[in-house]
Amino acid sequence: ISFFNNVPPAKTVCPRCGHMVPRHKINEHMDETCQKNHGGSDSTPSSLRNDCPPAESMNTSSSPCFSNKLLSIGTSPCKSSLVRIEESAAQQISPYFSNNGSVCSVNDESQAQTVKMVSLGSLSSKLSRRRCIQGGKKVVYKEIDSSPPAVHNKCESAAVQDGDAENSYTGHNSQKKICLAQREHKKQNCSKEEPEFQEETNKYREDLVNIHVSSPAENINEKGHMLGPTITETEGGAGDVIHSPDKLGTRIATYTPAEKTCSLEDKTPPHIQVIPSSSTEVSCGGQHCLRQGNVQVLHMEVCEDFKNEVHCTSSEGRVEKVEFKNSTGAVLDQINEVLSVPNSPGHPYYLRNFLMVLRAVLDNKDDVRLFDEQDVNIIIKFCKLSVDGQKLYVRLFQRKLNWLKVNKIEYGEISTDLSPVIEELAEAGFLQTESELEDLCEGLDLLSAPELKALAKLFHLPNPNVQKQQLVDDFLRLAKQRSVFSRSQAGIGTVILKRVKNLAGKCVRVCKGPRAVFSRVLLLFSLSESIEGEEAGSAGQSLLSTVLVVNMGHVVFPSYAVNRKTQVFQDREDLIRYAAAAHLSSDIASATANGNWEEAYRLYVCAKQTWSQLENHPSLSYHRGLPEYLRRFTVGWVYTRIQSQGVEILQRRHMYEEAVRELKTLLSQDVYCTDSRGRWWDRLALNLHQHLKNTGKAIDCIRNGLADPFVRTGHRLALYQRALRIREAPSCRQFRCLFSDLPVITVEDVAHVTIRGKMCPQLGMGKSVFLMENIADEEGAEDISVSTVMCSVEDVALTHYRQNGFDQGIHGEGSTFITLYGILMWDIIFKDDIPDVFRNSYQTSPLDLYTDSFYENRKDVIEARLQLLHMASSETLAKLVSDIWTTQEGKAAALVSWERFASLQQVQSLVSCLGGVFLSGVFRHLSKDLRHCRGGLPDLVVWSTHTNHFKLVEVKGPNDRLSHKQMIWLSELKKLGAAVEVCHVQAIGGKSNRLS
């Protein structure tokens, strides 16, 4: 950099005579003075001349930029000239390999070298690099000349005085242009002798030269010639200089003693420059050249394919890998030191949890490889912050990524004055200040409603008293207007933003770069729990809360061994793509939940464009080979879910044709989100029939959906019932012949009962609320108190069945049976010898629980357990429940709701009534397809402890009806021998009853 940035020297070296000449008079000197002094002949000093062919037949294609005192070697130099060269040029070196023109230092020992072929354009940048050492081999950068094969004309450079040392180095930039012009002039002069020249050079093109870089002894052949990129006369030898092969046939090979030939094609032959010296290694300004056999070899060649860079890159990679490992090790040591002190007052719970997550990820070799050196440097910078800085950053990191007013940031446990801490974080690059606030929308969101109204009055908005969001929209519309005074003048948006900053005062926001690194750390730590919705916006706040309650002892997770064998993400970019897709999906979900369909559509279109660019990415083939429970953590799965979200968005915008195309695209693949295929088929049939009025294609869609193996339970029944409705429609009579080959799905009906209940008057939509008289008859009390309570429709039904002899009853919907399943199958669910289903210590279930792999991976033990339950007596069932309840009660498990039952005795009483035969039948359905079977189970389970009879009841309030999953479950439960019925609660007195 300093070479190109320095001021041009006052004097420069004449490329012909080598004298120092004022830079602005170099052309005049070359045209007049050199011509007079040398008569247009070769300007090589007499001390370096030989009796070889005259200068007119020599080629000046080698640039004098690479040597102060270059040598002239003819096509067939005689031995006497070489002797004179050896005697006078022992100290002749190229200024590119010396600092400030000083004489190179000489080391006594020589080392094996790896030759780097450096193109002319990148030499200056390569020379600024520090040398790389590869296992004892030193990297030497040798310049490659692109001129055709010819005899070089060597120019002597004048002696450089102390004051002109820098000038002699920095003057090469201007010399290159002069040399190029001189080279063209020489080519024209030599064109007359081209036939003789071509004949002589063709003779040398027939020779092949292998570049062998190793120890000095290995570079000498039996004739005493030096083998390498140039073959020169050695000590005691009388051989000639051997020139390079033909430009089309040259193969340049780099050898080491333990390596095979590594060759690459070169389009131009090498040229040879020989500087005799002693058999030593020369260190020149941080670069290294080899002097061997009294001959120093400097070759210049063109190498378009810079393949030898691999050697240096691999060495640098090894060094960087060691440094990277040391960096992460230092971070881990620092974190371990902090966490080794329990309940340290200086490190509150949230900081300790954050550090614990960092340690867990950095300590895992599969996870840490997904962070580069820059990412680790960010973590190192965080660890170097003061304790107050770390605490404040973790607090701000857990909040949404928004601008915050400094005067609104209050954390008394950190400091009463956070200004120094905020300044520290800003200087370290973790916080942005108000000077970096450039987005008007973000600035307007920063202001409060009163501040926005004041600003609206200042800019004379038509209605400054509307809601905050309306004011923001008005300001954004105003900002789009251009100034009427000048096109170059900044728009009104800049003025508004300036006023916003003045009103907001000092404000900060967490920098996106470091925040993204820590978010990826949390994402890897909580990969078993998909970060969506609010969780994605808060960068894993609930995960840190989970870690908190675990560390405080409030939550205990089941015991299992973490068994990770498969790498979900191939590299850092793969993880970044997944994180970006997950956050985009959460933004779309948030927009649809808030009814912002325009914003949701914009995000959906953006995601679709991104996915179209990634569809053919090589990483997707690896993702498709992953098991389904790991495939949902890939970018393809997330974008497929976004496409599914897009169907609803398109339907909201009445873009039914686009929705149909999107559904067909989703159904054309069977790799991602296969559990949603039933819903996609149903929506496709709906759009084709109702919106596009294409009943024939709708029937074909239903037929294909029923044949799809991924369409299960309720979705399958829904498709069949849609087909029945189409067949019965009067307008579709002409299509009835198409239904003949549809499979028939039958569901057995169950008993229905109707009871009455007083309904509480209510406004709007919502779940029905009933009124019920609560009679409290306490033992020994003289008065019986009667009160009216508000209850749900299920509570009304429970009261009804209690009055009919069922003294025990639970309103748990599906959670009652799911909890029983989790208890009696506990050891199978948390079986940890299956790889990759437990990837961290904070999982409440294996990753494959809701996939077909759950049953396939545990088929033998599941079938054995089901057989045991089928044959078990009431006492055996009670003991099995007791064993798990006493050892695992309270542990966080996805399938077990410990609070569902009042006590262990209530659970034992229920399983004794249900029986092993019935339980094994229900558990078989849950084991094979928990994803689709966990919904639709009856609301109530009532039983009698006196008669051991039980009943399963689905409760329906006014205007409520059975879902498809509920129909299927009621039918299956009836087949298993259970007493099943649907209880309809009819509302009475809803208008006449009033509460005081």
PDB file of C-alpha atoms in Angstrom, residues 209-311:
ATOM      1  CA  VAL A 209      11.779 -28.517 -18.026  1.00  0.00           C
ATOM      2  CA  ASN A 210      10.358 -29.798 -14.731  1.00  0.00           C
ATOM      3  CA  ILE A 211      10.355 -27.486 -11.774  1.00  0.00           C
ATOM      4  CA  HIS A 212      11.682 -29.421  -8.792  1.00  0.00           C
ATOM      5  CA  VAL A 213      11.838 -27.562  -5.518  1.00  0.00           C
ATOM      6  CA  SER A 214      13.444 -29.509  -2.711  1.00  0.00           C
ATOM      7  CA  SER A 215      16.812 -29.849  -1.065  1.00  0.00           C
ATOM      8  CA  PRO A 216      19.904 -28.568  -2.881  1.00  0.00           C
ATOM      9  CA  ALA A 217      21.296 -32.037  -3.447  1.00  0.00           C
ATOM     10  CA  GLU A 218      18.156 -33.147  -5.258  1.00  0.00           C
ATOM     11  CA  ASN A 219      18.390 -30.317  -7.781  1.00  0.00           C
ATOM     12  CA  ILE A 220      21.627 -31.523  -9.443  1.00  0.00           C
ATOM     13  CA  ASN A 221      21.581 -34.097 -12.244  1.00  0.00           C
ATOM     14  CA  GLU A 222      24.345 -36.410 -13.316  1.00  0.00           C
ATOM     15  CA  LYS A 223      25.744 -33.822 -15.767  1.00  0.00           C
ATOM     16  CA  GLY A 224      26.094 -31.215 -13.094  1.00  0.00           C
ATOM     17  CA  HIS A 225      23.106 -29.240 -14.326  1.00  0.00           C
ATOM     18  CA  MET A 226      20.634 -27.750 -11.931  1.00  0.00           C
ATOM     19  CA  LEU A 227      17.096 -29.107 -12.311  1.00  0.00           C
ATOM     20  CA  GLY A 228      14.269 -26.669 -11.661  1.00  0.00           C
ATOM     21  CA  PRO A 229      12.389 -23.935 -13.359  1.00  0.00           C
ATOM     22  CA  THR A 230      15.750 -22.898 -14.893  1.00  0.00           C
ATOM     23  CA  ILE A 231      18.738 -25.108 -15.684  1.00  0.00           C
ATOM     24  CA  THR A 232      22.035 -23.267 -15.221  1.00  0.00           C
ATOM     25  CA  GLU A 233      25.690 -24.118 -15.080  1.00  0.00           C
ATOM     26  CA  THR A 234      26.790 -25.310 -11.656  1.00  0.00           C
ATOM     27  CA  GLU A 235      30.057 -25.396  -9.848  1.00  0.00           C
ATOM     28  CA  GLY A 236      32.584 -27.236 -11.954  1.00  0.00           C
ATOM     29  CA  GLY A 237      30.111 -27.819 -14.772  1.00  0.00           C
ATOM     30  CA  ALA A 238      30.371 -26.659 -18.362  1.00  0.00           C
ATOM     31  CA  GLY A 239      26.831 -27.130 -19.526  1.00  0.00           C
ATOM     32  CA  ASP A 240      24.867 -24.550 -21.433  1.00  0.00           C
ATOM     33  CA  VAL A 241      21.736 -22.803 -20.308  1.00  0.00           C
ATOM     34  CA  ILE A 242      18.732 -24.985 -21.103  1.00  0.00           C
ATOM     35  CA  HIS A 243      15.737 -22.965 -22.196  1.00  0.00           C
ATOM     36  CA  SER A 244      12.063 -23.651 -21.692  1.00  0.00           C
ATOM     37  CA  PRO A 245       9.850 -25.851 -23.847  1.00  0.00           C
ATOM     38  CA  ASP A 246       7.318 -24.698 -26.366  1.00  0.00           C
ATOM     39  CA  LYS A 247       4.515 -22.528 -25.030  1.00  0.00           C
ATOM     40  CA  LEU A 248       1.842 -25.068 -25.937  1.00  0.00           C
ATOM     41  CA  GLY A 249       3.645 -28.041 -24.536  1.00  0.00           C
ATOM     42  CA  THR A 250       5.020 -26.753 -21.294  1.00  0.00           C
ATOM     43  CA  ARG A 251       4.054 -28.611 -18.147  1.00  0.00           C
ATOM     44  CA  ILE A 252       5.318 -26.980 -14.983  1.00  0.00           C
ATOM     45  CA  ALA A 253       5.509 -29.418 -12.108  1.00  0.00           C
ATOM     46  CA  THR A 254       6.177 -28.670  -8.465  1.00  0.00           C
ATOM     47  CA  TYR A 255       7.774 -31.438  -6.463  1.00  0.00           C
ATOM     48  CA  THR A 256       8.555 -32.028  -2.854  1.00  0.00           C
ATOM     49  CA  PRO A 257      10.423 -35.076  -1.595  1.00  0.00           C
ATOM     50  CA  ALA A 258       7.219 -36.773  -0.430  1.00  0.00           C
ATOM     51  CA  GLU A 259       4.824 -35.529  -3.107  1.00  0.00           C
ATOM     52  CA  LYS A 260       3.885 -36.580  -6.592  1.00  0.00           C
ATOM     53  CA  THR A 261       3.996 -34.252  -9.557  1.00  0.00           C
ATOM     54  CA  CYS A 262       1.448 -31.457  -9.440  1.00  0.00           C
ATOM     55  CA  SER A 263       1.360 -29.943 -12.893  1.00  0.00           C
ATOM     56  CA  LEU A 264      -0.576 -27.303 -14.692  1.00  0.00           C
ATOM     57  CA  GLU A 265      -0.627 -26.067 -18.249  1.00  0.00           C
ATOM     58  CA  ASP A 266       1.158 -22.838 -19.119  1.00  0.00           C
ATOM     59  CA  LYS A 267       0.587 -20.894 -22.284  1.00  0.00           C
ATOM     60  CA  THR A 268       4.011 -19.233 -22.437  1.00  0.00           C
ATOM     61  CA  PRO A 269       7.448 -20.699 -21.863  1.00  0.00           C
ATOM     62  CA  PRO A 270       9.643 -19.611 -18.974  1.00  0.00           C
ATOM     63  CA  HIS A 271      12.571 -17.254 -19.209  1.00  0.00           C
ATOM     64  CA  ILE A 272      15.735 -17.629 -17.305  1.00  0.00           C
ATOM     65  CA  GLN A 273      17.657 -15.163 -15.242  1.00  0.00           C
ATOM     66  CA  VAL A 274      20.821 -16.409 -13.540  1.00  0.00           C
ATOM     67  CA  ILE A 275      22.638 -14.514 -10.811  1.00  0.00           C
ATOM     68  CA  PRO A 276      25.668 -16.427  -9.569  1.00  0.00           C
ATOM     69  CA  SER A 277      26.175 -16.489  -5.853  1.00  0.00           C
ATOM     70  CA  SER A 278      27.214 -18.795  -3.084  1.00  0.00           C
ATOM     71  CA  SER A 279      25.232 -21.861  -2.096  1.00  0.00           C
ATOM     72  CA  THR A 280      23.144 -20.126   0.530  1.00  0.00           C
ATOM     73  CA  GLU A 281      19.613 -19.085   1.308  1.00  0.00           C
ATOM     74  CA  VAL A 282      19.019 -15.384   0.919  1.00  0.00           C
ATOM     75  CA  SER A 283      16.461 -13.517   2.999  1.00  0.00           C
ATOM     76  CA  CYS A 284      15.344 -10.411   1.126  1.00  0.00           C
ATOM     77  CA  GLY A 285      12.979  -8.015   2.810  1.00  0.00           C
ATOM     78  CA  GLY A 286      10.708 -10.644   4.290  1.00  0.00           C
ATOM     79  CA  GLN A 287      10.739 -12.704   1.045  1.00  0.00           C
ATOM     80  CA  HIS A 288      12.998 -15.681   0.413  1.00  0.00           C
ATOM     81  CA  CYS A 289      15.021 -16.734  -2.590  1.00  0.00           C
ATOM     82  CA  LEU A 290      17.385 -19.674  -2.959  1.00  0.00           C
ATOM     83  CA  ARG A 291      21.033 -19.492  -3.857  1.00  0.00           C
ATOM     84  CA  GLN A 292      22.260 -22.910  -4.729  1.00  0.00           C
ATOM     85  CA  GLY A 293      25.399 -24.238  -6.333  1.00  0.00           C
ATOM     86  CA  ASN A 294      26.814 -20.714  -6.686  1.00  0.00           C
ATOM     87  CA  VAL A 295      23.794 -19.858  -8.810  1.00  0.00           C
ATOM     88  CA  GLN A 296      20.807 -17.775  -7.711  1.00  0.00           C
ATOM     89  CA  VAL A 297      17.756 -18.620  -9.789  1.00  0.00           C
ATOM     90  CA  LEU A 298      15.076 -16.006 -10.442  1.00  0.00           C
ATOM     91  CA  HIS A 299      12.627 -17.099 -13.125  1.00  0.00           C
ATOM     92  CA  MET A 300       9.825 -15.076 -14.717  1.00  0.00           C
ATOM     93  CA  GLU A 301       6.828 -16.870 -16.214  1.00  0.00           C
ATOM     94  CA  VAL A 302       3.162 -16.396 -16.988  1.00  0.00           C
ATOM     95  CA  CYS A 303       0.791 -18.678 -15.089  1.00  0.00           C
ATOM     96  CA  GLU A 304      -2.856 -17.885 -15.763  1.00  0.00           C
ATOM     97  CA  ASP A 305      -4.208 -20.553 -13.428  1.00  0.00           C
ATOM     98  CA  PHE A 306      -2.881 -19.751 -10.016  1.00  0.00           C
ATOM     99  CA  LYS A 307      -3.260 -23.299  -8.740  1.00  0.00           C
ATOM    100  CA  ASN A 308      -0.193 -23.281  -6.538  1.00  0.00           C
ATOM    101  CA  GLU A 309      -2.135 -20.934  -4.235  1.00  0.00           C
ATOM    102  CA  VAL A 310      -3.652 -24.070  -2.749  1.00  0.00           C
ATOM    103  CA  HIS A 311      -0.432 -24.904  -0.929  1.00  0.00           C
TER     104      HIS A 311
END
